[in-house]
Short mmCIF file of C-alpha atoms in Angstrom, two decimals:
data_model
loop_
_atom_site.label_atom_id
_atom_site.label_comp_id
_atom_site.label_asym_id
_atom_site.label_seq_id
_atom_site.Cartn_x
_atom_site.Cartn_y
_atom_site.Cartn_z
CA MET T 1 91.10 62.92 118.37
CA ALA T 2 88.25 64.68 120.14
CA GLN T 3 85.70 62.86 117.99
CA VAL T 4 87.31 59.46 118.58
CA THR T 5 87.24 59.96 122.33
CA GLN T 6 83.63 61.05 122.20
CA ASP T 7 82.58 58.01 120.17
CA VAL T 8 84.32 55.63 122.58
CA ASN T 9 82.83 57.26 125.64
CA GLU T 10 79.39 57.15 124.08
CA GLY T 11 79.90 53.44 123.29
CA MET T 12 80.64 52.39 126.90
CA PRO T 13 77.09 52.63 128.21
CA LEU T 14 75.91 50.46 125.32
CA GLU T 15 78.37 47.68 126.30
CA GLU T 16 77.34 47.92 129.93
CA GLU T 17 73.66 47.84 128.94
CA ARG T 18 74.28 44.81 126.74
CA ALA T 19 76.02 43.06 129.63
CA LYS T 20 73.14 43.93 131.95
CA ASP T 21 70.68 42.54 129.43
CA GLU T 22 72.64 39.29 129.37
CA GLU T 23 72.64 39.14 133.17
CA THR T 24 68.92 39.96 133.26
CA GLY T 25 68.21 37.27 130.72
CA ALA T 26 70.19 34.74 132.79
CA ILE T 27 68.26 35.69 135.95
CA GLU T 28 64.92 35.46 134.18
CA GLU T 29 65.89 32.06 132.77
CA THR T 30 66.91 30.85 136.22
CA GLU T 31 63.63 32.10 137.72
CA ALA T 32 61.67 30.43 134.96
CA LYS T 33 63.32 27.07 135.77
CA ALA T 34 63.07 27.49 139.51
CA PRO T 35 60.01 25.25 139.97
CA GLU T 36 61.85 22.47 138.16
CA ALA T 37 64.85 23.02 140.42
CA GLU T 38 62.64 22.28 143.45
CA THR T 39 61.92 18.79 142.17
CA ARG T 40 65.40 18.05 140.73
CA THR T 41 68.72 18.62 142.44
CA PRO T 42 71.33 19.84 139.91
CA SER T 43 74.48 17.82 139.52
CA LYS T 44 77.89 19.12 140.65
CA LYS T 45 78.99 19.17 136.99
CA LYS T 46 76.20 21.59 136.01
CA LEU T 47 76.95 23.85 138.99
CA ILE T 48 80.61 24.04 137.92
CA VAL T 49 79.61 24.94 134.34
CA VAL T 50 77.18 27.67 135.46
CA THR T 51 79.74 29.11 137.86
CA ALA T 52 82.39 29.18 135.10
CA VAL T 53 80.03 30.96 132.71
CA VAL T 54 79.18 33.63 135.32
CA LEU T 55 82.84 34.20 136.17
CA ALA T 56 83.77 34.44 132.49
CA THR T 57 81.00 36.97 131.88
CA ILE T 58 82.16 39.12 134.78
CA ALA T 59 85.75 38.93 133.56
CA LEU T 60 84.66 39.92 130.05
CA ILE T 61 82.77 42.98 131.34
CA ILE T 62 85.71 44.10 133.46
CA GLY T 63 88.13 43.55 130.57
CA LEU T 64 86.04 45.61 128.16
CA SER T 65 85.75 48.47 130.66
CA VAL T 66 89.47 48.52 131.41
CA GLY T 67 90.37 48.17 127.74
CA LEU T 68 88.15 51.06 126.67
CA THR T 69 89.44 53.27 129.45
CA GLN T 70 93.04 52.50 128.52
CA SER T 71 92.19 53.17 124.87
CA ASN T 72 90.97 56.67 125.79
CA LYS T 73 94.22 57.34 127.63
CA ASN T 74 96.40 56.12 124.78
CA ASP T 75 94.59 57.77 121.83
CA ASP T 76 96.61 60.99 122.11
CA SER T 77 99.87 59.12 121.68
CA LYS T 78 98.83 57.07 118.65
CA THR T 79 100.35 57.92 115.27
CA ASN T 80 99.62 56.58 111.82
CA THR T 81 102.53 54.20 111.25
CA SER T 82 101.72 54.07 107.54
CA LEU T 83 102.88 57.72 107.16
CA SER T 84 106.52 58.70 107.30
CA ILE T 85 105.74 61.95 109.14
CA LYS T 86 107.60 62.79 112.31
CA PRO T 87 105.14 63.63 115.10
CA ALA T 88 105.31 67.26 116.25
CA GLU T 89 106.99 67.94 119.54
CA PRO T 90 104.36 68.27 122.27
CA LYS T 91 103.66 71.87 123.23
CA ASN T 92 103.63 73.06 126.78
CA ASN T 93 100.38 74.23 128.30
CA GLU T 94 101.07 77.91 127.60
CA GLU T 95 101.79 77.26 123.90
CA THR T 96 98.72 75.07 123.54
CA ILE T 97 96.47 77.74 125.05
CA MET T 98 97.99 80.43 122.84
CA SER T 99 97.47 78.38 119.65
CA ALA T 100 93.87 77.67 120.61
CA GLN T 101 93.13 81.32 121.36
CA ASN T 102 94.94 82.93 118.40
CA PRO T 103 94.31 81.30 115.02
CA ASN T 104 96.95 83.55 113.41
CA ILE T 105 99.89 82.76 115.68
CA ASP T 106 101.58 80.47 113.14
CA ILE T 107 101.26 83.17 110.49
CA PHE T 108 102.91 85.70 112.81
CA ASP T 109 105.69 83.25 113.67
CA ASN T 110 106.42 82.60 110.00
CA ALA T 111 106.29 86.32 109.20
CA ALA T 112 108.87 87.03 111.92
CA VAL T 113 111.18 84.40 110.40
CA VAL T 114 110.79 85.99 106.96
CA MET T 115 111.54 89.45 108.37
CA ASN T 116 114.70 88.20 110.06
CA GLU T 117 115.88 86.54 106.87
CA THR T 118 115.10 89.42 104.47
CA LYS T 119 117.59 92.26 104.21
CA LEU T 120 116.48 95.90 104.28
CA GLU T 121 117.74 97.43 101.03
CA LEU T 122 118.60 101.12 100.50
CA LYS T 123 118.51 103.12 97.26
CA GLU T 124 119.61 106.71 96.77
CA LEU T 125 117.26 108.73 94.56
CA SER T 126 117.95 111.70 92.31
CA SER T 127 116.46 113.96 95.00
CA GLY T 128 119.24 112.91 97.36
CA GLU T 129 116.77 110.99 99.56
CA ILE T 130 117.43 107.39 100.60
CA MET T 131 114.45 105.07 100.13
CA SER T 132 114.41 101.70 101.92
CA TYR T 133 112.57 98.55 100.89
CA ARG T 134 112.43 94.78 101.36
CA GLU T 135 111.81 92.16 98.69
CA PHE T 136 109.85 89.10 99.83
CA ASN T 137 109.43 85.96 97.69
CA LYS T 138 111.98 87.27 95.23
CA GLY T 139 111.90 85.50 91.87
CA GLN T 140 108.14 84.90 91.79
CA PRO T 141 106.28 85.93 88.60
CA HIS T 142 103.83 88.55 89.93
CA ASN T 143 105.24 91.83 91.21
CA LEU T 144 103.35 93.54 94.03
CA VAL T 145 104.44 96.94 95.34
CA TYR T 146 103.32 97.39 98.93
CA LEU T 147 102.92 100.91 100.39
CA PRO T 148 102.55 101.04 104.19
CA GLY T 149 100.14 102.97 106.34
CA PHE T 150 100.73 105.69 108.91
CA MET T 151 103.29 104.64 111.57
CA THR T 152 103.82 101.24 109.90
CA ASP T 153 106.45 100.06 107.44
CA ASP T 154 107.55 97.14 105.29
CA SER T 155 107.24 94.72 108.24
CA LEU T 156 103.47 94.46 107.87
CA ALA T 157 103.95 93.08 104.36
CA SER T 158 105.78 90.08 105.83
CA ILE T 159 102.37 88.74 106.89
CA LEU T 160 101.21 88.79 103.27
CA ALA T 161 104.45 87.13 102.16
CA VAL T 162 103.72 83.93 104.11
CA LEU T 163 100.08 83.52 103.06
CA PRO T 164 99.33 80.88 100.37
CA GLN T 165 97.59 83.42 98.11
CA PHE T 166 100.81 85.46 97.85
CA GLN T 167 103.34 82.67 97.35
CA ASP T 168 103.58 83.48 93.64
CA HIS T 169 104.01 87.21 94.38
CA HIS T 170 107.33 89.01 94.44
CA ILE T 171 106.48 91.62 97.09
CA ILE T 172 108.45 94.87 97.02
CA ALA T 173 107.59 96.48 100.36
CA VAL T 174 108.59 100.13 100.05
CA ASN T 175 109.07 102.67 102.83
CA PRO T 176 108.23 106.02 101.16
CA ILE T 177 109.93 109.31 101.98
CA GLY T 178 109.17 110.13 105.62
CA TRP T 179 108.62 106.53 106.70
CA ASN T 180 110.83 104.39 108.95
CA GLY T 181 114.04 103.36 107.22
CA SER T 182 113.90 106.15 104.61
CA THR T 183 115.20 109.69 104.90
CA MET T 184 113.25 112.95 104.72
CA LYS T 185 115.70 115.75 104.00
CA LYS T 186 112.87 117.77 102.49
CA SER T 187 109.28 117.55 103.68
CA VAL T 188 106.92 115.75 101.33
CA TYR T 189 103.36 116.95 101.89
CA ALA T 190 101.67 115.24 98.94
CA HIS T 191 101.03 111.59 98.13
CA GLU T 192 101.49 112.39 94.44
CA GLU T 193 105.07 113.57 95.04
CA ASN T 194 105.87 110.44 97.04
CA ALA T 195 104.43 108.29 94.24
CA ASP T 196 106.91 109.85 91.82
CA GLN T 197 109.83 108.94 94.08
CA VAL T 198 108.55 105.39 94.57
CA MET T 199 108.34 105.01 90.79
CA GLU T 200 111.96 106.14 90.50
CA LEU T 201 112.89 103.35 92.92
CA LEU T 202 110.92 100.76 90.93
CA GLU T 203 112.64 101.77 87.71
CA ALA T 204 116.04 101.60 89.43
CA ILE T 205 115.50 98.01 90.59
CA GLY T 206 114.04 96.85 87.27
CA ILE T 207 110.29 96.58 88.01
CA ASP T 208 108.55 97.24 84.70
CA GLN T 209 105.07 95.98 85.61
CA ALA T 210 103.36 95.45 88.96
CA ILE T 211 100.27 95.62 91.11
CA ALA T 212 100.25 98.32 93.77
CA MET T 213 98.75 97.80 97.21
CA GLY T 214 98.40 100.78 99.51
CA TYR T 215 97.35 100.25 103.10
CA SER T 216 95.70 103.14 104.98
CA THR T 217 97.78 106.27 104.27
CA GLY T 218 99.70 104.29 101.64
CA GLY T 219 96.50 104.09 99.60
CA GLY T 220 97.00 107.68 98.45
CA ILE T 221 100.45 106.84 97.09
CA ALA T 222 99.17 103.63 95.46
CA PHE T 223 96.39 105.57 93.71
CA TYR T 224 98.80 108.04 92.14
CA LEU T 225 101.13 105.23 91.04
CA ALA T 226 98.20 103.75 89.10
CA GLN T 227 96.89 107.09 87.83
CA LYS T 228 100.24 108.49 86.66
CA TYR T 229 102.00 105.28 85.55
CA PRO T 230 99.37 102.95 84.00
CA ASP T 231 101.98 101.26 81.80
CA VAL T 232 103.71 99.98 84.95
CA ILE T 233 100.92 99.70 87.54
CA THR T 234 98.07 97.61 86.15
CA THR T 235 95.89 97.65 89.31
CA ALA T 236 95.97 99.50 92.62
CA PHE T 237 94.41 97.96 95.74
CA LEU T 238 93.39 100.57 98.30
CA VAL T 239 93.13 98.57 101.52
CA HIS T 240 91.38 100.33 104.41
CA SER T 241 92.71 103.41 102.71
CA ILE T 242 91.91 107.09 102.98
CA PRO T 243 88.70 107.99 101.08
CA LEU T 244 88.79 109.16 97.48
CA ASP T 245 87.91 112.67 98.70
CA GLY T 246 90.42 112.70 101.58
CA LEU T 247 90.22 112.46 105.34
CA ARG T 248 88.14 114.72 107.55
CA SER T 249 88.73 116.03 111.06
CA VAL T 250 85.69 116.74 113.21
CA ASP T 251 85.25 118.14 116.70
CA GLU T 252 83.11 116.72 119.52
CA ASN T 253 80.04 118.21 117.83
CA GLY T 254 80.76 116.56 114.51
CA LYS T 255 81.82 119.81 112.81
CA LEU T 256 84.79 119.91 110.46
CA VAL T 257 87.91 121.40 112.01
CA GLU T 258 90.31 123.78 110.28
CA LEU T 259 93.78 122.26 110.37
CA ASP T 260 96.90 124.40 110.31
CA MET T 261 100.38 123.04 111.00
CA GLY T 262 99.90 123.58 114.73
CA GLY T 263 96.72 121.53 114.64
CA LEU T 264 98.44 118.74 112.73
CA GLN T 265 101.28 118.66 115.25
CA ARG T 266 98.78 118.41 118.10
CA MET T 267 97.10 115.48 116.34
CA VAL T 268 100.42 113.67 116.00
CA SER T 269 101.26 114.28 119.66
CA ILE T 270 98.42 112.03 120.84
CA TYR T 271 100.40 108.90 119.86
CA PRO T 272 102.33 107.51 122.84
CA GLU T 273 105.97 106.50 122.38
CA GLU T 274 106.28 104.05 125.30
CA ARG T 275 106.04 100.52 123.92
CA ASP T 276 103.25 99.12 126.10
CA ALA T 277 101.12 102.26 125.82
CA LEU T 278 101.54 102.36 122.04
CA PHE T 279 100.65 98.68 121.74
CA GLN T 280 97.46 99.19 123.75
CA PHE T 281 96.64 102.27 121.67
CA PHE T 282 96.79 100.34 118.41
CA LYS T 283 94.91 97.43 119.94
CA THR T 284 91.88 99.71 120.42
CA TYR T 285 91.54 99.72 116.61
CA SER T 286 91.40 95.93 116.44
CA SER T 287 88.13 94.26 115.49
CA HIS T 288 89.35 91.06 117.22
CA PRO T 289 91.14 92.23 120.39
CA GLU T 290 90.66 88.82 122.01
CA THR T 291 93.00 87.26 119.43
CA PHE T 292 95.24 90.26 118.81
CA ILE T 293 98.92 89.55 118.23
CA PRO T 294 100.66 88.94 121.60
CA GLU T 295 102.52 91.99 122.86
CA ASP T 296 105.72 90.02 123.42
CA HIS T 297 105.75 88.61 119.88
CA GLU T 298 108.91 89.27 117.88
CA LEU T 299 106.89 90.85 115.06
CA VAL T 300 105.62 93.53 117.45
CA ASP T 301 109.23 94.69 117.90
CA TYR T 302 109.29 95.55 114.20
CA PHE T 303 105.89 97.26 114.43
CA TYR T 304 107.02 99.36 117.38
CA THR T 305 110.21 100.45 115.62
CA ALA T 306 108.18 101.52 112.58
CA ALA T 307 105.78 103.58 114.69
CA VAL T 308 108.29 105.56 116.75
CA ASN T 309 110.83 106.09 113.94
CA MET T 310 108.57 107.73 111.36
CA PRO T 311 110.00 111.22 110.73
CA GLY T 312 107.17 112.35 108.45
CA LYS T 313 104.15 111.99 110.73
CA VAL T 314 102.94 115.57 110.28
CA GLU T 315 103.62 115.49 106.54
CA ALA T 316 101.67 112.25 106.11
CA TRP T 317 98.69 113.62 108.00
CA LYS T 318 98.62 116.76 105.86
CA ALA T 319 98.82 114.66 102.71
CA ASN T 320 95.82 112.62 103.91
CA PHE T 321 93.69 115.74 104.41
CA ASP T 322 94.82 117.34 101.13
CA PHE T 323 94.21 114.15 99.13
CA ASN T 324 91.18 114.46 96.84
CA VAL T 325 90.84 112.69 93.48
CA SER T 326 87.07 113.23 93.22
CA PRO T 327 85.18 116.05 91.42
CA ILE T 328 83.85 117.24 94.81
CA LYS T 329 85.22 120.31 96.58
CA THR T 330 85.97 119.68 100.26
CA GLN T 331 86.89 121.94 103.15
CA TYR T 332 90.51 120.93 102.69
CA SER T 333 90.88 120.54 98.92
CA GLU T 334 89.70 121.53 95.48
CA PRO T 335 87.83 119.17 93.12
CA SER T 336 89.89 116.93 90.85
CA MET T 337 89.49 115.10 87.55
CA ASP T 338 92.07 112.44 88.45
CA LEU T 339 89.47 109.66 88.50
CA ALA T 340 88.32 110.53 84.99
CA SER T 341 91.81 110.01 83.60
CA LEU T 342 92.28 106.51 85.11
CA GLU T 343 93.45 103.70 82.85
CA SER T 344 94.42 101.18 85.56
CA ASN T 345 91.94 99.41 87.81
CA ILE T 346 91.27 100.67 91.33
CA VAL T 347 90.05 98.10 93.88
CA VAL T 348 88.83 99.53 97.18
CA ILE T 349 88.73 97.05 100.08
CA HIS T 350 87.33 98.38 103.33
CA GLY T 351 85.32 97.15 106.31
CA LEU T 352 82.40 98.54 108.25
CA ASN T 353 84.26 97.79 111.51
CA ASP T 354 87.02 100.27 110.62
CA ILE T 355 86.98 103.07 113.20
CA ALA T 356 90.29 104.63 112.14
CA VAL T 357 89.26 105.58 108.60
CA PRO T 358 85.48 106.27 108.49
CA ALA T 359 83.99 103.23 106.82
CA ASP T 360 80.76 104.95 105.78
CA GLN T 361 82.64 107.79 104.07
CA VAL T 362 84.85 105.36 102.14
CA GLU T 363 81.89 103.24 101.04
CA HIS T 364 79.66 106.16 100.06
CA ILE T 365 82.26 108.09 98.05
CA THR T 366 83.47 104.93 96.28
CA LYS T 367 79.97 103.79 95.34
CA LEU T 368 79.11 107.33 94.21
CA ALA T 369 82.19 107.34 91.99
CA ILE T 370 81.03 104.03 90.48
CA SER T 371 77.36 104.94 90.01
CA ASP T 372 78.05 108.45 88.61
CA ASN T 373 80.89 107.25 86.36
CA TRP T 374 83.52 109.59 87.76
CA ALA T 375 85.99 107.10 86.30
CA PRO T 376 85.69 105.02 83.12
CA GLN T 377 83.01 102.37 83.58
CA GLY T 378 84.13 99.20 85.36
CA ILE T 379 87.51 100.55 86.40
CA ILE T 380 86.63 101.04 90.11
CA SER T 381 85.30 98.24 92.34
CA TYR T 382 84.45 98.06 96.03
CA TYR T 383 84.63 95.11 98.47
CA ASN T 384 83.62 94.99 102.13
CA ASP T 385 85.87 92.67 104.15
CA HIS T 386 83.83 93.21 107.37
CA GLU T 387 87.05 93.83 109.32
CA GLY T 388 88.58 96.67 111.29
CA HIS T 389 91.48 98.91 110.32
CA LEU T 390 94.16 96.39 111.32
CA VAL T 391 92.93 93.75 108.89
CA PHE T 392 96.38 92.24 108.16
CA VAL T 393 96.80 91.48 111.87
CA ASP T 394 93.16 90.80 112.76
CA ASN T 395 92.20 88.48 109.92
CA PRO T 396 94.91 88.02 107.27
CA VAL T 397 93.29 84.81 105.98
CA ALA T 398 89.97 86.54 105.23
CA PHE T 399 91.75 89.37 103.45
CA ALA T 400 93.81 86.97 101.33
CA LYS T 401 90.65 85.16 100.21
CA ILE T 402 89.13 88.45 99.04
CA TYR T 403 92.34 89.34 97.21
CA ARG T 404 92.44 86.02 95.30
#
């Protein structure tokens, strides 16, 4: 529509110029015949003809101008009558502005619908814990097990569920022990232990082969699913995940900090619980704050519930610092040969705009693992999505294109 209007507007001066040329030509012709007019008096019939021509020309010019102007006004209401498509209801100004400013708003709207329509399932495990999960796109041929990040839950996977690249994926979005919707009768301080309990859930619901996708903290669980159960998990995607040699905590001078349980509890206490404050806190990690999901969006209600109802915050943080699958000794963990025993593929997707999980550490340790063959050759790959930590909210379309 914008292009049509522009073309019409650009065409108007040409019509006016053409009309002026015709008028100019008529004047020049009259001036050229003026000497003859001095010697011959024109007849009344000729005067009537000339007057009629002039009036017709003026009428034509006015008609073109009015017609083009009216065409501009009516373009927005035109529909292709050859298509049996019902025109969309016009949006109010506020909705139009929101759609123009946030390219992901339709994705968020659809994800909220999917969340509302998908039941939260509960399964009791042999440990006595209750693990919750949601199944999106049930019945599709490719199973994908989604493991959420710190202070998030299955709701974030609803965004993936509505993207075209995941329409053939049966997404099992699991809330591990200590996450919102699941119990934590006994503290789980290791991602490996949580992976075992997730696998028990998958076996109970009949998932015999799948891809694992761990976001942020969930990346540690996804890794161990792939490392310990290669017959079930063919590939693990570690999306903006903790590094292969674990997280670090540094002070204002950049020195590593010793973390006891008191220190971990102090770290957890920095997260606000009031809705608006928590929303603004998470927004600081966005690489596209200008198009961040609106605070009053229905999907944010799910995100907020996940954040404030996570009983295992301290346990998850400790697991992140203890996690180390590399042959390097760190301040928090001993070296490991877990990479060397890999049979399933590990795909690391991170972005240099991630300020929550150090992007340079993730990139360097992953590329070192590849170059020094810490794992069997070709089994680890690395992709830079150029996004921040909240990639599923900031740019879900870009992420989906990397995935497929």
